[in-house]
Coordinates of C-alpha atoms and ligand atoms in Angstrom, one line a residue:
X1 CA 39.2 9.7 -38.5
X2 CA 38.3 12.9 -38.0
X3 CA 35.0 15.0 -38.0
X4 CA 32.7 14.4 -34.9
X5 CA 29.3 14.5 -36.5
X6 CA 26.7 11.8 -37.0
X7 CA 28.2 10.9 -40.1
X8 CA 31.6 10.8 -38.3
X9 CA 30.2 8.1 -35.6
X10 CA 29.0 6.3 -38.6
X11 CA 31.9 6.3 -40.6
X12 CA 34.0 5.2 -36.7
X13 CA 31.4 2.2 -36.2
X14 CA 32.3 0.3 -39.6
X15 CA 35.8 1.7 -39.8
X16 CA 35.9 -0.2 -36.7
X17 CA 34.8 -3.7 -38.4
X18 CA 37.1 -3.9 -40.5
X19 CA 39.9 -6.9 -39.6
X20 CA 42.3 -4.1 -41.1
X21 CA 41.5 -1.9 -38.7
X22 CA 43.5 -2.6 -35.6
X23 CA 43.6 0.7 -33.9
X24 CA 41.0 3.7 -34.9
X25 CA 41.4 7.2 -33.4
X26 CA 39.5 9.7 -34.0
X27 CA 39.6 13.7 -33.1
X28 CA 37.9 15.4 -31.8
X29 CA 34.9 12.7 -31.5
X30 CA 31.5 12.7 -29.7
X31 CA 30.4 10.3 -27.2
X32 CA 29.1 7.9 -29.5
X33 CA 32.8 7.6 -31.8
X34 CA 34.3 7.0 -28.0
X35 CA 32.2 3.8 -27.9
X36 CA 34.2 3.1 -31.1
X37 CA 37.6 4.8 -31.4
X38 CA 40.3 6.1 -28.7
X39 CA 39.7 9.8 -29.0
X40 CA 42.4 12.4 -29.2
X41 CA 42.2 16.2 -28.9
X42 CA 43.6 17.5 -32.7
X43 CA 42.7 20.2 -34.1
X44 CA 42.1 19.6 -38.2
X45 CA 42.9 23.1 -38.6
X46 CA 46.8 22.8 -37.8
X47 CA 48.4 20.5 -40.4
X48 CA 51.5 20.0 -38.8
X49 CA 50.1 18.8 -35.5
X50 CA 47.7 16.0 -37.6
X51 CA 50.7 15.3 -39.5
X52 CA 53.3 14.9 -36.5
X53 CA 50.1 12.5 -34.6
X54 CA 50.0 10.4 -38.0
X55 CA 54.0 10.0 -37.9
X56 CA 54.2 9.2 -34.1
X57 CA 51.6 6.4 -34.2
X58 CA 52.3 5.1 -37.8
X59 CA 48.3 5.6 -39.1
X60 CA 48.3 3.9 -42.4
X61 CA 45.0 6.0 -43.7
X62 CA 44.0 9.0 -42.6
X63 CA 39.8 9.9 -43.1
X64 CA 38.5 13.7 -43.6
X65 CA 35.0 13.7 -42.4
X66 CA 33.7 17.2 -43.0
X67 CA 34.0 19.2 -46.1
X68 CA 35.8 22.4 -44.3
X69 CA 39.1 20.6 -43.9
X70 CA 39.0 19.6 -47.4
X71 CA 38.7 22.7 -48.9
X72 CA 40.9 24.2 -46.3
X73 CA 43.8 21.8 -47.8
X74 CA 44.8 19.2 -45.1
X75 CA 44.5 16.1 -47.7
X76 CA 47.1 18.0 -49.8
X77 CA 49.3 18.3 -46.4
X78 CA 49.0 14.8 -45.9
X79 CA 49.8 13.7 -48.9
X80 CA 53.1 15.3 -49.1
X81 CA 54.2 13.9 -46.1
X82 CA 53.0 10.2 -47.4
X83 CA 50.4 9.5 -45.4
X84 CA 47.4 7.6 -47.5
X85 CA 44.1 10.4 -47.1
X86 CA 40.6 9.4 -47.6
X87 CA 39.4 12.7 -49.5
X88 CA 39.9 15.2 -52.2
X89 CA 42.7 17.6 -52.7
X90 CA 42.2 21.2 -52.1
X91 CA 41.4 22.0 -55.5
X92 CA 39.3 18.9 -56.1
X93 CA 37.4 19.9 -53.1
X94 CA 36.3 23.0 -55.2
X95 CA 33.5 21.0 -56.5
X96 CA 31.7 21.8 -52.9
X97 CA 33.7 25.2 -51.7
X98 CA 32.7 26.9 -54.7
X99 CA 29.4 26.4 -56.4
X100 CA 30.5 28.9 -59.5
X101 CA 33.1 26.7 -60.4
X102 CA 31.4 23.7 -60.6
X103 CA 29.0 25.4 -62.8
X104 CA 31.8 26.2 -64.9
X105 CA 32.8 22.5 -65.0
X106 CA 29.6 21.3 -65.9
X107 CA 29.4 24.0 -68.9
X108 CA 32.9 22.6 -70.0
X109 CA 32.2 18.5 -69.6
X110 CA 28.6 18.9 -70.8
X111 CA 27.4 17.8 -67.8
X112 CA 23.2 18.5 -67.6
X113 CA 22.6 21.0 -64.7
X114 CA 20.2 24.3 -63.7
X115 CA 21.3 27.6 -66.7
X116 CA 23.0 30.1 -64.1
X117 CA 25.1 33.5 -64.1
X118 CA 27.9 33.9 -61.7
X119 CA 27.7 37.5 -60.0
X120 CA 30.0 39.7 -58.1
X121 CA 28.4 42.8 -57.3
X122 CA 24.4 43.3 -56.3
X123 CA 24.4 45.7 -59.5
X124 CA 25.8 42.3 -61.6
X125 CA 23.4 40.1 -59.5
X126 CA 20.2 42.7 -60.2
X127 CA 20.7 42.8 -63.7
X128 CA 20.8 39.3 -63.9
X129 CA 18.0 38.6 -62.6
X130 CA 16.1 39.7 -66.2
X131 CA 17.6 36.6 -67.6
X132 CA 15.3 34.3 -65.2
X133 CA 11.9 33.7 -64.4
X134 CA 10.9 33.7 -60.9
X135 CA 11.4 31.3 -58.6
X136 CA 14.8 33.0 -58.7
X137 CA 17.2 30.2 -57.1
X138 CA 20.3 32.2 -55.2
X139 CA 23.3 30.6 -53.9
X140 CA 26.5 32.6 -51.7
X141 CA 29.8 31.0 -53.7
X142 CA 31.4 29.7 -50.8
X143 CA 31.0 27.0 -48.0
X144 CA 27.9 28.1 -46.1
X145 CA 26.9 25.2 -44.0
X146 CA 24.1 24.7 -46.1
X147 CA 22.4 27.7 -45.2
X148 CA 23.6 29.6 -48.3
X149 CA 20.3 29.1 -50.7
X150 CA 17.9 31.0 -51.4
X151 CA 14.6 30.2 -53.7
X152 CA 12.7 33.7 -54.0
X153 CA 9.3 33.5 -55.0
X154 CA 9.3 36.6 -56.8
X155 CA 11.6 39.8 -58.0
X156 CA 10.8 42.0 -54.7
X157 CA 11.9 38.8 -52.8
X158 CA 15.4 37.9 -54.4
X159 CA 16.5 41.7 -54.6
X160 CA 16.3 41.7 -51.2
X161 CA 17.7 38.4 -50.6
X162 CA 20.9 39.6 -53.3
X163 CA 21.1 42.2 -51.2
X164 CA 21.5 40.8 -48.0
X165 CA 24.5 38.5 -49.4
X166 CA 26.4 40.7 -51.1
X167 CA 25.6 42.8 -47.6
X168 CA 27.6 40.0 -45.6
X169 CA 25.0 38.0 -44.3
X170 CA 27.8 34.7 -45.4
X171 CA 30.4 36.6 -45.0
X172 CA 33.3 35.4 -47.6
X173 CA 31.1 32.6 -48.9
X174 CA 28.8 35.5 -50.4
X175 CA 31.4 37.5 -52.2
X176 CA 30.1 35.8 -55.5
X177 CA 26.7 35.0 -56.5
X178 CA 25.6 32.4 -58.5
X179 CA 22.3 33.0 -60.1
X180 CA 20.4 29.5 -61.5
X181 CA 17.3 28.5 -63.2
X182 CA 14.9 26.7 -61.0
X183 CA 14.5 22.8 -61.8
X184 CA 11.1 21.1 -60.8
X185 CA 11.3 17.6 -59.3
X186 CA 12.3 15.2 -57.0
X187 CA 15.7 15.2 -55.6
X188 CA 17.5 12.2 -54.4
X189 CA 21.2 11.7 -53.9
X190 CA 23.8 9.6 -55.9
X191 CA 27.3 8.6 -54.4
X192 CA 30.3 7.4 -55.9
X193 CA 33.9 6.7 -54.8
X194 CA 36.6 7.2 -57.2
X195 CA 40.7 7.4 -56.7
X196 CA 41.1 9.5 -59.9
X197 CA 40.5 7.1 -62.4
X198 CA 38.5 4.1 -61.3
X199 CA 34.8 4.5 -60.1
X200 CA 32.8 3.2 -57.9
X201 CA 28.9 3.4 -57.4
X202 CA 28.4 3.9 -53.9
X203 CA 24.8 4.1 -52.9
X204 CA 21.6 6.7 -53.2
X205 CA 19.6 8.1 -50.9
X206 CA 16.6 10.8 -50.3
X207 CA 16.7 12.8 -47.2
X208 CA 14.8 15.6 -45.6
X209 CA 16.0 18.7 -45.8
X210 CA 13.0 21.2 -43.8
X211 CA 12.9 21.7 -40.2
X212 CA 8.8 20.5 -40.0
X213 CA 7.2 18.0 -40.8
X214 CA 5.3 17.9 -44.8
X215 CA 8.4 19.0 -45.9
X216 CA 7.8 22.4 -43.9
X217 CA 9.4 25.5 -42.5
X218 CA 12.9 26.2 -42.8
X219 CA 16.2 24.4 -44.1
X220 CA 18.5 22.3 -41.9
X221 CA 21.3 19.8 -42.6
X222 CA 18.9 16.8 -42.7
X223 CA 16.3 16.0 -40.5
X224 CA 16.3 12.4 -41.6
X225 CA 17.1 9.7 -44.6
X226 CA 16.7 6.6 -46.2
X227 CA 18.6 4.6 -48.3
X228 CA 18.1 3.3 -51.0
X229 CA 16.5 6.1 -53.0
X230 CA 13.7 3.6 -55.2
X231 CA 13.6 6.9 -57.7
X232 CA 17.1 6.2 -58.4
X233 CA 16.4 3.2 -60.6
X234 CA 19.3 1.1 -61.8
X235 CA 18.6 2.8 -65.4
X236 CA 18.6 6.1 -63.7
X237 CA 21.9 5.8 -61.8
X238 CA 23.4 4.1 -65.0
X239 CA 22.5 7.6 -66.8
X240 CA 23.8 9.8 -63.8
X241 CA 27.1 7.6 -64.0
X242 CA 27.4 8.1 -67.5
X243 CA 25.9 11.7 -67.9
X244 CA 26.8 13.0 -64.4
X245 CA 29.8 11.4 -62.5
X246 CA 32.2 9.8 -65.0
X247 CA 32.3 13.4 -67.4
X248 CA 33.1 14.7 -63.4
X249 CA 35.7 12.8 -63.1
X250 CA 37.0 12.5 -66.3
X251 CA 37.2 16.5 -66.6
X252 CA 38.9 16.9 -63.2
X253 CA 41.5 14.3 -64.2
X254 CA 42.2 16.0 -67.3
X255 CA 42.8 19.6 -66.2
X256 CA 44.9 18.7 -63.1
X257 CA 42.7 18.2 -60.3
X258 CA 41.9 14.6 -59.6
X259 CA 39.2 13.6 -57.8
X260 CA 39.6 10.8 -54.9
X261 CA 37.7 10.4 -52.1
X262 CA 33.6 10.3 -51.7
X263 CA 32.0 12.3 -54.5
X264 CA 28.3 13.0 -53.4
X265 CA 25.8 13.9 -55.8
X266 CA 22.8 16.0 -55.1
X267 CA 20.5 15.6 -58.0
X268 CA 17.0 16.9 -59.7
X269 CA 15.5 14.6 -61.5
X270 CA 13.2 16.3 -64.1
X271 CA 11.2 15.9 -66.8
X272 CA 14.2 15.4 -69.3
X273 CA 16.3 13.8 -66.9
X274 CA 18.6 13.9 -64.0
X275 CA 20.5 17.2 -63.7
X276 CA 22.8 17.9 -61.2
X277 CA 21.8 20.5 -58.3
X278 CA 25.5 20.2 -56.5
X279 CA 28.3 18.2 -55.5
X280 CA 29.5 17.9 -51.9
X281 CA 33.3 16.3 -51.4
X282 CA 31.8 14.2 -48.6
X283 CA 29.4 12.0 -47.5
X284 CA 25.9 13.3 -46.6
X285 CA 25.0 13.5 -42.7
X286 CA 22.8 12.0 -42.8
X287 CA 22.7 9.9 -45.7
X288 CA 26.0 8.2 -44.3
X289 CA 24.6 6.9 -41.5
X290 CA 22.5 4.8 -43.8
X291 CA 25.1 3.4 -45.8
X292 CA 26.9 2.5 -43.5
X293 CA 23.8 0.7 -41.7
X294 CA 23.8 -1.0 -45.2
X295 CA 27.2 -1.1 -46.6
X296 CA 28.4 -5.0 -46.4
X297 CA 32.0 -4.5 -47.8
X298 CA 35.2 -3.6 -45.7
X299 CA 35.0 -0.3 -45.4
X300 CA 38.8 0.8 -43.9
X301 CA 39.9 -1.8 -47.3
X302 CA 37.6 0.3 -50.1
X303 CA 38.9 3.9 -48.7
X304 CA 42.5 3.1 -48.4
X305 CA 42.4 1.6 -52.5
X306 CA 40.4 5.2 -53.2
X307 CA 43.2 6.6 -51.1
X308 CA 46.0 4.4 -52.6
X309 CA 44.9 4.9 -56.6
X310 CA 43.8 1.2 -56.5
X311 CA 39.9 1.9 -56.8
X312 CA 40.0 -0.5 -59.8
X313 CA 38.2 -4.3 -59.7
X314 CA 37.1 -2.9 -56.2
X315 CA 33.0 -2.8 -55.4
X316 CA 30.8 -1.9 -52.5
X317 CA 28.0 -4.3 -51.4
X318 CA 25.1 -3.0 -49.9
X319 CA 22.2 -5.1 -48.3
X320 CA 18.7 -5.1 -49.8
X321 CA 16.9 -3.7 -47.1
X322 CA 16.0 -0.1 -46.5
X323 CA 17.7 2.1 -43.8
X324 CA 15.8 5.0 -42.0
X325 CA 17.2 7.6 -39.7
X326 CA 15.4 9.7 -37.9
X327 CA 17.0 12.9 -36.5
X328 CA 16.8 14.2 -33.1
X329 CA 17.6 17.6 -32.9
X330 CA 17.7 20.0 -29.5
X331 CA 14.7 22.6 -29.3
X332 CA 16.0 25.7 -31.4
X333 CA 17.7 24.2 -34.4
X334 CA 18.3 25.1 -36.8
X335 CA 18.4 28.5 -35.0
X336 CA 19.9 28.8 -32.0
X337 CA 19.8 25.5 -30.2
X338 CA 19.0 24.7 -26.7
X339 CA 22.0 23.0 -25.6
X340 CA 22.6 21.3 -21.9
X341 CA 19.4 19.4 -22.2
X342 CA 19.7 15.8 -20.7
X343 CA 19.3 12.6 -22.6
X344 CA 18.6 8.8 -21.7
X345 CA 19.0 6.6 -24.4
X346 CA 17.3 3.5 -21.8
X347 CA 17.5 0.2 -24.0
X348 CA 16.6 2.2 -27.4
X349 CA 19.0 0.2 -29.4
X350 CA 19.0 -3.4 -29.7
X351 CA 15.7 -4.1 -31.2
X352 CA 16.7 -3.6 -34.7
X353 CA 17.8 0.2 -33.9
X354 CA 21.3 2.0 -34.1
X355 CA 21.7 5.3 -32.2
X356 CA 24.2 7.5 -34.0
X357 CA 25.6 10.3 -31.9
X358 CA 26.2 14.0 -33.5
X359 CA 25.5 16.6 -31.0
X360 CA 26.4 15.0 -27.9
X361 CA 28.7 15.5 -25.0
X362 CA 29.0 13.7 -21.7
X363 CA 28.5 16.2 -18.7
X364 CA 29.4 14.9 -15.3
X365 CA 28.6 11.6 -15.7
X366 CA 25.3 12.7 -17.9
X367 CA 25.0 12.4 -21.7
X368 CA 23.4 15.5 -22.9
X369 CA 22.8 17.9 -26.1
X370 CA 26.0 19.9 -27.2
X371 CA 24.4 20.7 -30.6
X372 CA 21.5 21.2 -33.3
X373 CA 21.7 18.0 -34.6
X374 CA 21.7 15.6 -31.9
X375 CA 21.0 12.0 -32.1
X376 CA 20.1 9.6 -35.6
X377 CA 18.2 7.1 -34.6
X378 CA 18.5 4.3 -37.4
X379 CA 16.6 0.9 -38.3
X380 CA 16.8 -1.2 -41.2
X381 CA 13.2 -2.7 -42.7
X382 CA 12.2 -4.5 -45.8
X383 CA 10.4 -1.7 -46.7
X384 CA 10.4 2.2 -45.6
X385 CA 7.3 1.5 -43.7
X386 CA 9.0 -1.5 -41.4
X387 CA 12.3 1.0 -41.3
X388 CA 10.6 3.6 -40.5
X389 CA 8.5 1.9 -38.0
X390 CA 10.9 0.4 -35.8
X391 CA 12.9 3.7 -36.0
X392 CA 10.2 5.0 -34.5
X393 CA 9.9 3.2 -32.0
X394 CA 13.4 3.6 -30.7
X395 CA 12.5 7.2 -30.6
X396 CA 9.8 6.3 -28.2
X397 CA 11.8 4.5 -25.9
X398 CA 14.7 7.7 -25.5
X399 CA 14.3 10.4 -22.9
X400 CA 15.5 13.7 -24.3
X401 CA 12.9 16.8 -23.2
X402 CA 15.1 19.1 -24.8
X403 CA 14.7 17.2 -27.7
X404 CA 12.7 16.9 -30.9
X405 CA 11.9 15.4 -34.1
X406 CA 10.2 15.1 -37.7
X407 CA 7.5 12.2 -37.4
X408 CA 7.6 11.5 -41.3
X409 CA 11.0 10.6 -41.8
X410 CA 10.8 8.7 -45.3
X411 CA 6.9 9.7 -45.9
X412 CA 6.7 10.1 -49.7
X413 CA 8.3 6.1 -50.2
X414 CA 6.2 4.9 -47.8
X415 CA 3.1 6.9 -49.7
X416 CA 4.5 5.0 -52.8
X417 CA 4.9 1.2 -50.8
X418 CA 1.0 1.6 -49.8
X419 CA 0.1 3.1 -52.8
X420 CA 0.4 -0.3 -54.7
Ligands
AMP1 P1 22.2 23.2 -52.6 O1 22.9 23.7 -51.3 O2 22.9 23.7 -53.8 O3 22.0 21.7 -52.6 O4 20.8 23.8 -52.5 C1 19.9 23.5 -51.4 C2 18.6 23.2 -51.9 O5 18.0 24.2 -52.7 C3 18.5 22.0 -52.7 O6 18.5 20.8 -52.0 C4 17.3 22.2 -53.5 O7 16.1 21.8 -52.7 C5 17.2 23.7 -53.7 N1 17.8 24.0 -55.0 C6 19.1 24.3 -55.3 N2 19.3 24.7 -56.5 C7 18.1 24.5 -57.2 C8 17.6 24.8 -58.5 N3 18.5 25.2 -59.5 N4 16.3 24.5 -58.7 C9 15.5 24.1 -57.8 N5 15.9 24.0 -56.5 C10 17.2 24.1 -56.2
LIG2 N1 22.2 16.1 -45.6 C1 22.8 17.0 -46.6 C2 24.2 17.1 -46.6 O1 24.9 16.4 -45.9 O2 24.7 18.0 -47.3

């Protein structure tokens, strides 16, 4: 496995279950995956040295963790050599390293999605703004850690903004521009595994994507989730399967590119419907550290099939209950975070909670903060409300000064549960 995230120590902790599963490395890891995996120092950016560790020590499926060596290619490398990859191809992977041509897609497959213009020049981009009302929604093309968004309130706002990108502020990622009409709602996440062909629902989830709490202040990777997502209803996700995913991967299929691996689906749902804000090539961090917390099925077994082309007959169980996780992030993120700060995780787990570890190292002897995102404390409930809860209370019970986190993790499905 590789990655070293959250999602990463996740994916490590039920890859790890799995009675196929008889030896699990992982590179470059985190202190938590270590608890789980033996880990070796690879570096996902030079094929031939993933490739020659697969070949010495016979791994029978490989898992891509993070979109960046996706889109950089390594599942193609793989491939050729034979070895069975969990993840899309480098063109597949375009659905999430280029946001103009999966707008393109859509157009061509029908697919129900935000009106946009793709731009490559602040003249082009300025122009283009006449054809939309404000909020203007602004997106850099490329891979841009999530930070590549903009939603200006007003005309002054995105010509500055335009200008900025196309200035370099996301370097290659903002060479193109894509332009989109703003969609009102409530967004929630929809994931499906497919080898190509077959397809496989594979969960929802909401998370939170502001730094504060309300929903507040600026954007981050996630400061928390919970699955499942109640606004997906099973009518819902039966229309994003048939509206949404299967005209995906029907369309990629079709002109070449097949899709296999995790295809994640970050969704509006509007007045007339879902529509599709964007597709990511991988699992949510941290939307996959509840799966997993709920996923029932052998994981290693479901992602070598999607690996193998033999996705078909095959389904993921998921328990009832809700998962929560609550992100602990170090003082700073998501600007400039205070790393070095010592943490004590005491006897935080074990009463219903599992501690996730993304941004941690292990400095003499001493677990501490190596990152923005830091630790995900997760519960499971029978509600938000009991989820959230006893996630909270783990929190409570974790020394980590340098540390801090959203206290309203879930807050809108718990408004809903009490509502009633
Ligand atoms: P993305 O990276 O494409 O998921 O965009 C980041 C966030 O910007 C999304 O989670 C939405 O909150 C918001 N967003 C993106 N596109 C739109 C849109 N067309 N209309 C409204 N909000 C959007
Ligand atoms: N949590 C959002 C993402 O993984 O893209």
């Amino acid at each position: 496995m590789l990655g070293s995230g959250g999602r990463e120590h996740a994916l490590a902790w039920k890859l790890a279950q799995s009675p196929g599963c008889t030896k699990l490395y992982a590179a470059p890891g985190n202190p938590g995956i270590a608890q789980e995996a033996e880990l070796v120092g690879l570096d996902a950016t030079d094929h031939a040295a993933v490739i020659a560790f697969c070949q010495t020590n016979e791994i029978g499926l490989v898992v891509i963790g993070p979109e960046a060596p996706l889109v950089d290619g390594l599942a193609d490398s793989l491939r050729a050599e034979g070895i069975p990859v969990f993840g899309p191809s480098q063109a597949a992977a375009q659905l999430e390293g280029s946001k103009g041509f999966t707008k393109d897609l859509c157009e061509r497959a029908g697919i129900p999605t935000a009106g946009y213009v793709r731009t490559v020049s602040l003249e082009q981009a300025t122009a283009a703004l006449d054809r939309f009302d404000a909020p203007f929604v602004l997106k850099a093309d490329g891979l841009a850690a999530g930070k590549g968004v903009v939603i200006a309130e007003n005309r002054a706002e995105a010509e500055a903004a335009l200008a900025d990108m196309f200035g370099g502020s996301f370097g290659e990622a903002g060479a193109e521009v894509v332009i989109e009409e703003f969609m009102a709602g409530e967004e929630a996440s929809f994931f499906a595994l497919t080898d190509g062909t077959a397809i496989v629902p594979f969960g929802t989830a909401q998370d939170h994507k502001r730094v504060g709490d309300g929903d507040t202040g600026p954007n981050t990777g996630g400061m928390g989730a919970y699955s499942p997502a109640p606004v997906l209803t099973s009518e819902l996700q039966a229309q994003v399967m048939r509206e949404i995913i299967e005209p995906t991967v029907r369309t990629m299929a079709a002109e070449g590119m097949p899709y296999s691996g995790v295809l994640y689906a970050g969704l509006m749902l509007t007045d007339t419907g879902p529509r599709l804000i964007e597709y990511n090539c991988r699992f949510g961090d941290p939307e996959c550290q509840v799966l997993m917390t709920r996923l029932e099925s052998d994981l290693a077994k479901i992602m070598l099939a999607c690996a193998t082309g033999k996705l078909e007959g095959v389904t993921g169980e998921f328990a009832d209950e809700t998962a929560l996780t609550v992100v602990m992030a170090a003082k700073g993120y998501p600007g400039t975070p205070v790393r070095g700060g010592a943490i004590h995780l005491r006897d935080a787990e074990g009463h219903g909670a599992k501690i996730f570890h993304a941004g941690t190292a292990m400095k003499d002897g001493q677990l501490v903060a190596s990152g923005g995102r830091v630790l995900n404390v997760t519960a499971t409930g029978k509600t938000v409300l009991e989820a959230q809860r006893t996630a909270y209370e783990a929190v409570g019970r974790i020394s980590f000064p340098g540390g801090f986190c959203r206290r309203d993790i879930g807050w809108r499905e718990v408004l809903r549960e009490t509502e009633v």
